[in-house]
Protein backbone atom coordinates (compact mmCIF):
# COMPACT_ATOMS: atom_id res chain seq x y z
CA MET A 1 7.09 8.43 22.93
CA VAL A 2 4.21 8.22 25.38
CA PHE A 3 1.82 5.37 25.93
CA LYS A 4 -0.88 6.22 23.43
CA LYS A 5 -3.89 4.20 24.41
CA LEU A 6 -5.37 2.63 27.49
CA LEU A 7 -6.90 -0.67 26.54
CA GLY A 8 -10.56 0.23 26.95
CA SER A 9 -12.26 -3.14 26.74
CA LEU A 10 -9.93 -4.48 29.42
CA GLY A 11 -11.41 -2.04 31.91
CA VAL A 12 -10.33 1.08 33.74
CA GLY A 13 -6.85 0.61 35.12
CA GLY A 14 -5.94 -1.91 32.45
CA PRO A 15 -2.51 -2.09 30.83
CA SER A 16 -1.31 0.36 28.20
CA VAL A 17 0.74 -0.38 25.11
CA ASP A 18 3.20 1.47 22.92
CA THR A 19 4.77 -0.05 19.80
CA VAL A 20 8.00 1.49 18.51
CA LEU A 21 9.06 0.68 14.95
CA GLN A 22 12.59 0.84 13.66
CA PRO A 23 13.35 4.19 12.01
CA GLY A 24 13.36 4.56 8.25
CA PRO A 25 11.21 2.97 5.55
CA ALA A 26 10.75 -0.78 5.33
CA LEU A 27 10.82 -2.69 2.03
CA PRO A 28 8.25 -5.07 0.49
CA GLY A 29 9.22 -8.59 1.45
CA GLY A 30 11.73 -7.18 3.96
CA LEU A 31 12.07 -7.29 7.70
CA LEU A 32 10.29 -4.93 10.06
CA SER A 33 11.72 -4.73 13.57
CA GLY A 34 10.73 -2.90 16.72
CA GLU A 35 9.41 -3.53 20.18
CA VAL A 36 6.09 -3.57 21.99
CA ARG A 37 6.29 -1.78 25.32
CA LEU A 38 3.68 -2.69 27.90
CA ARG A 39 2.90 -1.00 31.19
CA GLY A 40 0.82 -2.78 33.75
CA GLY A 41 -2.39 -1.35 35.13
CA GLY A 42 -4.05 -1.68 38.51
CA SER A 43 -3.66 -5.44 38.80
CA ASP A 44 -1.59 -8.36 37.55
CA VAL A 45 -2.76 -9.83 34.24
CA THR A 46 -1.71 -12.63 31.93
CA VAL A 47 -1.07 -11.48 28.37
CA ASP A 48 -2.21 -14.39 26.21
CA ARG A 49 -1.24 -12.95 22.83
CA ILE A 50 0.30 -9.88 21.22
CA SER A 51 -0.54 -9.40 17.55
CA LEU A 52 0.55 -6.81 15.02
CA LEU A 53 -1.88 -6.03 12.21
CA LEU A 54 -0.66 -4.50 8.96
CA VAL A 55 -3.63 -2.34 7.93
CA ALA A 56 -4.25 -0.13 4.91
CA ARG A 57 -6.80 2.38 3.74
CA VAL A 58 -8.24 1.31 0.40
CA GLU A 59 -10.71 2.69 -2.09
CA ARG A 60 -13.92 0.82 -2.74
CA GLU A 61 -15.69 1.79 -5.93
CA GLY A 62 -19.48 1.63 -5.87
CA GLN A 63 -21.98 2.20 -8.62
CA GLU A 64 -22.10 5.95 -8.11
CA GLU A 65 -19.20 6.99 -5.93
CA GLU A 66 -16.07 5.76 -4.26
CA ASP A 67 -15.63 5.33 -0.54
CA GLU A 68 -12.75 4.30 1.64
CA GLY A 69 -12.37 1.38 3.98
CA THR A 70 -9.74 -0.46 5.96
CA VAL A 71 -8.34 -3.90 5.23
CA VAL A 72 -5.95 -6.08 7.17
CA LEU A 73 -3.11 -7.10 4.88
CA GLU A 74 -1.30 -9.36 7.34
CA ARG A 75 -1.45 -10.42 10.98
CA PHE A 76 1.65 -11.32 13.00
CA THR A 77 1.79 -12.94 16.44
CA VAL A 78 4.86 -11.54 18.20
CA GLY A 79 4.44 -12.62 21.83
CA GLY A 80 2.23 -13.77 24.65
CA GLY A 81 1.97 -16.25 27.48
CA PHE A 82 3.51 -14.07 30.19
CA ARG A 83 2.43 -12.30 33.37
CA LEU A 84 2.33 -8.50 33.37
CA ALA A 85 2.69 -7.22 36.93
CA GLU A 86 0.67 -4.38 38.39
CA GLU A 87 2.23 -1.13 37.15
CA GLY A 88 5.12 -3.18 35.82
CA ASP A 89 6.95 -2.71 32.51
CA HIS A 90 7.51 -5.41 29.93
CA THR A 91 9.13 -5.10 26.51
CA VAL A 92 8.68 -7.56 23.65
CA PRO A 93 11.13 -7.12 20.75
CA PHE A 94 9.98 -8.39 17.36
CA THR A 95 11.09 -8.90 13.79
CA VAL A 96 8.49 -9.80 11.17
CA THR A 97 8.60 -10.19 7.39
CA LEU A 98 6.31 -7.91 5.39
CA PRO A 99 4.37 -9.33 2.45
CA TRP A 100 6.12 -8.95 -0.90
CA GLU A 101 3.08 -7.08 -2.21
CA THR A 102 3.16 -4.47 0.55
CA PRO A 103 2.30 -1.14 -1.16
CA ILE A 104 4.93 1.56 -1.61
CA THR A 105 4.18 4.66 0.46
CA GLU A 106 7.16 6.84 -0.41
CA LEU A 107 9.70 7.48 -3.16
CA HIS A 108 12.88 9.44 -2.48
CA GLY A 109 11.40 10.63 0.80
CA GLN A 110 8.19 11.93 -0.81
CA HIS A 111 4.89 10.47 0.34
CA LEU A 112 2.96 8.90 -2.54
CA GLY A 113 -0.52 8.72 -1.04
CA PRO A 114 -1.27 5.22 0.33
CA VAL A 115 -1.67 5.10 4.12
CA LEU A 116 -0.39 2.02 5.94
CA GLY A 117 -0.26 1.40 9.66
CA ILE A 118 0.76 -1.17 12.25
CA ARG A 119 -2.00 -1.80 14.77
CA THR A 120 -1.07 -3.54 18.04
CA GLU A 121 -3.65 -5.91 19.49
CA LEU A 122 -3.52 -7.48 22.95
CA GLU A 123 -5.49 -10.50 24.09
CA ILE A 124 -5.99 -10.83 27.83
CA ALA A 125 -8.42 -13.27 29.46
CA GLY A 126 -10.22 -13.77 26.16
CA ALA A 127 -10.72 -10.04 25.55
CA ARG A 128 -9.01 -8.40 22.60
CA ASP A 129 -8.30 -4.70 22.37
CA LYS A 130 -6.53 -2.63 19.75
CA GLY A 131 -3.96 -0.33 21.24
CA ASP A 132 -1.17 1.52 19.51
CA LEU A 133 -1.43 2.57 15.85
CA ASP A 134 1.74 3.60 14.08
CA ALA A 135 2.25 4.89 10.55
CA LEU A 136 4.37 2.59 8.41
CA ALA A 137 6.63 3.93 5.67
CA VAL A 138 7.51 1.54 2.85
CA GLY A 139 10.05 2.32 0.15
CA PRO A 140 10.40 0.61 -3.24
CA LEU A 141 12.43 -2.46 -4.07
CA PRO A 142 15.45 -1.73 -6.31
CA ALA A 143 13.63 -2.91 -9.44
CA GLN A 144 10.51 -0.91 -8.56
CA GLU A 145 12.58 2.22 -7.95
CA ALA A 146 14.50 1.76 -11.20
CA ILE A 147 11.29 1.36 -13.20
CA LEU A 148 9.69 4.43 -11.66
CA GLU A 149 12.86 6.47 -12.24
CA ALA A 150 12.87 5.35 -15.87
CA PHE A 151 9.34 6.71 -16.31
CA GLY A 152 10.54 10.05 -14.96
CA GLN A 153 13.60 10.14 -17.19
CA LEU A 154 11.40 9.37 -20.20
CA GLY A 155 9.37 12.50 -19.45
CA TYR A 156 6.39 10.96 -17.65
CA ALA A 157 5.00 12.84 -14.64
CA PHE A 158 3.88 11.03 -11.51
CA ARG A 159 0.34 12.05 -10.61
CA SER A 160 -0.67 9.99 -7.56
CA ALA A 161 -0.92 6.53 -6.07
CA ASP A 162 -3.77 4.75 -4.32
CA LEU A 163 -4.94 1.31 -3.22
CA GLU A 164 -7.87 -0.45 -4.84
CA LEU A 165 -9.84 -3.24 -3.22
CA GLY A 166 -9.99 -6.24 -5.55
CA HIS A 167 -7.79 -8.55 -7.62
CA ILE A 168 -6.10 -8.36 -10.98
CA ARG A 169 -7.00 -11.57 -12.75
CA GLY A 170 -4.25 -13.59 -14.34
CA THR A 171 -1.58 -12.46 -11.87
CA GLY A 172 -0.10 -14.00 -8.77
CA GLN A 173 -1.68 -11.37 -6.51
CA GLN A 174 -2.12 -12.56 -2.92
CA LEU A 175 -3.29 -9.48 -1.00
CA PRO A 176 -6.93 -8.30 -1.10
CA CYS A 177 -5.95 -5.00 -2.74
CA TYR A 178 -3.51 -3.67 -5.31
CA GLN A 179 -1.67 -0.40 -5.72
CA GLU A 180 -2.12 1.82 -8.76
CA ILE A 181 0.51 4.47 -9.50
CA GLU A 182 -0.94 7.02 -11.90
CA ILE A 183 1.45 8.60 -14.41
CA LEU A 184 0.82 11.33 -16.96
CA PRO A 185 2.46 11.09 -20.40
CA PRO A 186 4.74 13.74 -21.89
CA ALA A 187 3.30 16.11 -24.45
CA GLY A 188 4.55 13.97 -27.32
CA HIS A 189 2.34 11.05 -26.27
CA ALA A 190 -0.66 12.96 -24.92
CA HIS A 191 -2.53 12.43 -28.20
CA ALA A 192 -2.24 8.65 -27.84
CA VAL A 193 -2.88 8.13 -24.15
CA ASN A 194 -4.28 10.25 -21.32
CA GLU A 195 -2.83 8.37 -18.39
CA ILE A 196 -0.70 5.35 -17.50
CA GLU A 197 -1.44 3.28 -14.40
CA VAL A 198 1.31 1.00 -13.10
CA THR A 199 0.82 -1.85 -10.64
CA PHE A 200 3.62 -3.95 -9.17
CA ILE A 201 2.88 -7.51 -8.05
CA ALA A 202 6.06 -8.43 -6.22
CA ALA A 203 7.11 -11.95 -5.30
CA PRO A 204 10.39 -13.56 -4.21
CA GLY A 205 11.25 -14.43 -7.82
CA GLY A 206 10.63 -11.01 -9.32
CA LEU A 207 7.98 -8.49 -10.31
CA GLU A 208 4.88 -8.60 -12.41
CA VAL A 209 4.49 -5.12 -13.88
CA VAL A 210 0.92 -4.39 -14.96
CA ILE A 211 0.58 -1.30 -17.14
CA GLU A 212 -2.84 0.04 -17.99
CA ALA A 213 -3.15 2.82 -20.57
CA ASP A 214 -6.23 5.00 -20.63
CA LYS A 215 -7.24 6.89 -23.74
CA GLY A 216 -10.17 9.26 -23.51
CA ALA A 217 -12.94 9.41 -26.06
CA GLY A 218 -12.41 11.50 -29.17
CA LEU A 219 -14.91 13.06 -31.57
CA PHE A 220 -15.46 9.87 -33.52
CA THR A 221 -14.13 7.15 -31.22
CA GLU A 222 -15.01 5.82 -27.81
CA GLY A 223 -12.44 5.86 -25.06
CA HIS A 224 -10.81 2.55 -24.24
CA ASP A 225 -8.19 0.98 -22.02
CA THR A 226 -5.49 -1.57 -22.72
CA VAL A 227 -3.63 -3.66 -20.17
CA HIS A 228 -0.23 -5.23 -20.67
CA ARG A 229 1.71 -7.42 -18.27
CA PHE A 230 5.49 -7.61 -18.10
CA THR A 231 8.01 -9.26 -15.78
CA ALA A 232 11.18 -7.99 -14.14
CA SER A 233 13.84 -9.84 -12.18
CA HIS A 234 15.09 -8.65 -8.81
CA HIS A 235 18.57 -10.00 -9.55
CA ALA A 236 18.84 -8.41 -12.99
CA ALA A 237 17.85 -4.95 -11.78
CA PRO A 238 21.38 -3.52 -11.42
CA GLN A 239 22.42 -4.67 -14.92
CA THR A 240 19.25 -3.67 -16.78
CA ASP A 241 18.98 -0.60 -19.00
CA TRP A 242 15.65 0.41 -17.50
CA ASN A 243 15.17 3.44 -19.72
CA ALA A 244 15.30 1.20 -22.78
CA GLN A 245 13.22 -1.52 -21.14
CA VAL A 246 10.44 0.79 -19.96
CA ASP A 247 10.48 2.62 -23.30
CA ALA A 248 9.93 -0.70 -25.08
CA TRP A 249 7.06 -1.54 -22.72
CA LEU A 250 5.44 1.83 -23.32
CA LYS A 251 5.73 1.49 -27.09
CA GLU A 252 3.92 -1.85 -26.87
CA VAL A 253 1.25 -0.40 -24.58
CA ILE A 254 0.64 2.66 -26.75
CA ALA A 255 0.65 0.57 -29.92
CA GLY A 256 -2.09 -1.53 -28.36
CA HIS A 257 -4.43 1.42 -28.68
CA GLU A 258 -4.21 1.22 -32.43
CA SER A 259 -5.86 -2.20 -32.35
CA HIS A 260 -8.26 -1.32 -29.51
CA GLY A 261 -6.86 -3.96 -27.19
CA ALA A 262 -9.00 -6.02 -24.85
CA PRO A 263 -10.26 -4.21 -21.75
CA PRO A 264 -8.43 -4.78 -18.48
CA SER A 265 -9.43 -7.61 -16.19
CA TYR A 266 -9.42 -5.64 -12.97
CA GLY A 267 -12.12 -6.81 -10.60
CA ASP A 268 -13.25 -7.85 -7.20
CA GLU A 269 -14.65 -11.22 -6.21
CA HIS A 270 -17.86 -10.32 -8.05
CA GLY A 271 -16.02 -9.70 -11.30
CA ASP A 272 -16.65 -5.94 -11.42
CA ARG A 273 -13.95 -3.80 -12.98
CA HIS A 274 -11.97 -1.48 -10.73
CA ARG A 275 -10.49 1.72 -12.10
CA SER A 276 -8.89 4.30 -9.87
CA GLY A 277 -10.03 7.90 -9.79
CA PRO A 278 -7.95 10.92 -8.83
CA GLY A 279 -5.77 10.14 -5.81
CA ALA A 280 -6.85 11.66 -2.51
CA GLY A 281 -3.36 11.52 -1.01
CA ALA A 282 -0.15 13.33 -1.79
CA VAL A 283 0.70 13.81 -5.46
CA VAL A 284 4.26 13.47 -6.67
CA ALA A 285 4.65 16.00 -9.48
CA GLY A 286 7.49 14.23 -11.26
CA VAL A 287 10.73 12.30 -11.13
CA ALA A 288 13.73 13.54 -13.05
CA ALA A 289 17.24 12.10 -12.91
CA GLY A 290 16.09 9.84 -10.11
CA VAL A 291 15.04 12.65 -7.75
CA ALA A 292 11.46 13.43 -6.80
CA VAL A 293 10.90 17.12 -7.44
CA GLY A 294 8.05 17.80 -5.07
CA VAL A 295 4.72 17.04 -3.51
CA VAL A 296 1.65 19.06 -4.42
CA GLY A 297 -2.08 18.84 -3.91
CA GLY A 298 -2.03 16.80 -0.71
CA MET A 299 -0.38 16.03 2.58
CA VAL A 300 3.40 16.04 2.94
CA ALA A 301 5.03 13.21 4.86
CA ALA A 302 5.02 14.94 8.26
CA GLU A 303 1.31 15.70 7.96
CA VAL A 304 0.61 12.08 7.06
CA VAL A 305 2.20 10.96 10.31
CA ASP A 306 0.17 13.53 12.26
CA GLU A 307 -3.06 12.45 10.58
CA ILE A 308 -2.57 8.68 10.83
CA GLY A 309 -5.23 8.35 13.53
CA ASP A 310 -7.79 10.25 11.49
CA ALA A 311 -6.98 8.24 8.37
CA PHE A 312 -7.96 5.03 10.16
CA GLU A 313 -10.93 6.48 12.02
CA GLY A 314 -13.64 3.88 12.31
CA GLU A 315 -11.42 1.01 11.28
CA GLU A 316 -12.22 -1.03 14.39
CA ASP A 317 -15.86 -1.35 13.34
CA GLU A 318 -14.92 -2.23 9.75
CA GLU A 319 -12.43 -4.89 10.84
CA SER A 320 -14.98 -6.36 13.25
CA ASP A 321 -17.46 -6.63 10.39
CA GLU A 322 -14.91 -8.39 8.21
CA GLU A 323 -13.86 -10.81 10.92
CA GLY A 324 -17.41 -11.56 12.04
C-alpha cells in the first residue's frame, strides 16, 4: 500500500500517512486493530495527536428530496507526543473498540449498501489535517446474522440497507443515525404488507430489534405503518429457534395492521419522522439456507472499495460545519 495523502494544511514537504486495517470484517462492539504508518517530510516535526474517525454516509430526508451527508460516529485517539524525523518512518499500532451500534456493511461477503470509513487525522503544531481514508467492512453479530437468516428462510427477500440520520424514540440508541434493512415479504404476505424494515440497536446486554411494517394504500383505505420492538440476547443466540422466533414477531407485526397500529416514532432532534426510500447502495436479492444468493442493482464489494473516496467526497467541509 502506498502513502495516499500528503497532509496539505501542514505545508509542502509535510509528513504523509497511511493507515492499514486488519484484514476481514470487524464486528459491532468488537475490536479493530491496525497500524498508522507515518513518513516524515522535509523537516522534523512533533506529532501532537493521531486520531481515527469512524465516519459514515447517511441519508438526510428533506421536505422534497433526500440528500446524503457524512457523520462522525466515533473518534479514537491512538497516539501522539512524539518526534517524527525528517524523511523518517514511524509506525503506531492500535486497537480500538467499535461502538455496539456500528452499522452492518456486509452479510456472507455481500455488500449491503452502507458505506463506512476510517479517517486518519494528524495534529501537528496546532494544525489538523485529514490523511488516509480506508473503507471499513463490518459483519453482523451472531444474533443479528441468525435473525437475518431466519427472514430468508421464511421466504423474505432482502432489498437493501441504508443509514438514516436521526433517532428512534423509546430505544437506547446512542449514535446519531440508525440502520434500516429493507425486506420484501413472500407472495403469501404481500397482501398484508408491502415491506418490512428492520433496525438493530445493539448493546452489551443484547439487541433491540425494531421492525416497521409498511402497507400501501388500497382502494378504500389509507396506507399506514406499524412499529414493533423486540429484544434478543447475545448469549441465547446459539440456543434460540430463530425461525420460530422471527415468525412469531412477524405475525405480531402483520396482525398490528388489522388494528391500524400507532405510527412509528422515527425522528430527528426536531421530531420529524424519518422513513427510508429505495437504497442507493448494493441490493442483496435474498438469503436462503443462510447463504446470500447475490448482489444486484448496485456496487459489488470490490467496487465499493474502489469508490470509497468518491463516496466521502466533500466530507471535510461537512465535518467542519458540524464541529464549528
